[in-house]
CSV table of C-alpha atoms in Angstrom, one decimal:
chain,number,residue,atom,x,y,z
A,261,UNK,CA,0.0,0.0,0.0
A,262,UNK,CA,2.8,2.4,0.8
A,263,UNK,CA,4.6,1.8,-2.5
A,264,UNK,CA,1.3,2.5,-4.3
A,265,UNK,CA,0.9,5.6,-2.2
A,266,UNK,CA,4.3,6.9,-3.2
A,267,UNK,CA,3.9,5.9,-6.8
A,268,UNK,CA,0.7,7.8,-7.3
A,269,UNK,CA,1.5,10.5,-4.7
A,270,UNK,CA,-1.7,10.1,-2.7
A,271,UNK,CA,-2.2,9.3,1.0
A,272,UNK,CA,-1.9,5.8,2.5
A,273,UNK,CA,-5.5,5.7,3.7
A,274,UNK,CA,-6.7,6.8,0.2
A,275,UNK,CA,-4.9,3.9,-1.4
A,276,UNK,CA,-6.4,1.5,1.2
A,277,UNK,CA,-9.9,2.8,0.5
A,278,UNK,CA,-9.4,2.6,-3.3
A,279,UNK,CA,-8.1,-1.0,-3.1
A,280,UNK,CA,-10.9,-2.0,-0.7
A,281,UNK,CA,-13.6,-0.5,-2.9
A,282,UNK,CA,-12.1,-2.0,-6.0
A,283,UNK,CA,-12.0,-5.5,-4.5
A,284,UNK,CA,-15.6,-5.2,-3.3
A,285,UNK,CA,-16.8,-4.2,-6.8
A,286,UNK,CA,-14.8,-7.1,-8.4
A,287,UNK,CA,-16.3,-9.5,-6.0
A,288,UNK,CA,-19.8,-8.2,-6.5
A,289,UNK,CA,-19.4,-8.5,-10.3
A,290,UNK,CA,-17.7,-11.8,-10.5
A,291,UNK,CA,-19.2,-13.8,-7.6
A,292,UNK,CA,-22.6,-14.4,-9.2
A,293,UNK,CA,-20.8,-15.9,-12.2
A,294,UNK,CA,-18.1,-17.9,-10.6
A,295,UNK,CA,-19.4,-18.6,-7.1
A,296,UNK,CA,-22.9,-19.8,-7.8
A,297,UNK,CA,-24.8,-21.6,-5.0
A,298,UNK,CA,-25.7,-25.1,-6.4
A,299,UNK,CA,-29.4,-26.1,-6.3
A,300,UNK,CA,-30.5,-29.4,-4.9
A,301,UNK,CA,-29.6,-31.2,-8.1
A,302,UNK,CA,-26.2,-29.5,-8.1
A,303,UNK,CA,-25.5,-30.7,-4.6
A,304,UNK,CA,-26.5,-34.3,-5.6
A,305,UNK,CA,-24.2,-34.2,-8.6
A,306,UNK,CA,-21.3,-32.9,-6.4
A,307,UNK,CA,-21.9,-35.7,-3.9
A,308,UNK,CA,-22.1,-38.4,-6.6
A,309,UNK,CA,-18.8,-37.2,-8.2
A,310,UNK,CA,-17.1,-37.0,-4.8
A,311,UNK,CA,-18.3,-40.6,-4.1
A,312,UNK,CA,-17.2,-41.9,-7.5
A,313,UNK,CA,-13.7,-40.3,-7.3
A,314,UNK,CA,-12.9,-40.7,-3.6
A,315,UNK,CA,-15.3,-43.6,-2.6
A,316,UNK,CA,-16.7,-41.4,0.1
A,317,UNK,CA,-20.6,-41.4,-0.1
A,318,UNK,CA,-22.8,-38.6,1.0
A,319,UNK,CA,-20.0,-36.1,1.1
A,320,UNK,CA,-19.9,-32.8,-0.8
A,321,UNK,CA,-16.3,-31.7,-0.2
A,322,UNK,CA,-13.2,-31.8,2.0
A,323,UNK,CA,-11.0,-29.4,3.9
A,324,UNK,CA,-7.3,-29.1,3.4
A,325,UNK,CA,-4.5,-27.6,5.5
A,326,UNK,CA,-1.2,-25.8,4.8
A,327,UNK,CA,2.0,-25.9,6.9
A,328,UNK,CA,3.3,-22.5,7.7
A,329,UNK,CA,6.9,-22.4,8.8
A,330,UNK,CA,7.4,-20.8,12.3
A,331,UNK,CA,10.2,-20.1,14.6
A,332,UNK,CA,10.2,-22.7,17.3
A,333,UNK,CA,8.8,-21.4,20.6
A,334,UNK,CA,11.0,-21.7,23.6
A,335,UNK,CA,11.0,-25.0,25.5
A,336,UNK,CA,8.5,-26.6,23.1
A,337,UNK,CA,10.7,-29.5,22.2
A,338,UNK,CA,9.3,-31.3,19.1
A,339,UNK,CA,5.8,-30.1,19.6
A,340,UNK,CA,5.8,-27.9,16.5
A,341,UNK,CA,8.2,-30.1,14.5
A,342,UNK,CA,6.5,-31.7,11.4
A,343,UNK,CA,7.2,-34.6,9.1
A,344,UNK,CA,8.5,-32.2,6.5
A,345,UNK,CA,11.5,-31.4,8.6
A,346,UNK,CA,10.8,-28.0,10.0
A,347,UNK,CA,8.7,-26.3,12.7
A,348,UNK,CA,5.3,-25.3,11.5
A,349,UNK,CA,1.7,-24.5,12.3
A,350,UNK,CA,-1.1,-26.0,10.3
A,351,UNK,CA,-3.8,-23.6,9.0
A,352,UNK,CA,-7.1,-24.9,7.6
């Protein structure tokens, strides 16, 4: 935000407001096209595809996590150490 502020010679808060408003408008415009809420037939189709691919009946999706590297907290031992070989916190 600061580099945009300096590049266009406007205030930091003005840049923040412009970016926020722009993101809102992009979301309002594109969400009905790309984030449509499925109807009952759509949910059934998703469940059938999920069952066919993953052999998990009556399921419409799954969550996933991401390991974020962290600096090991004091006296934590191997509590935050993961199988990837570094200390991390998992975010879902």
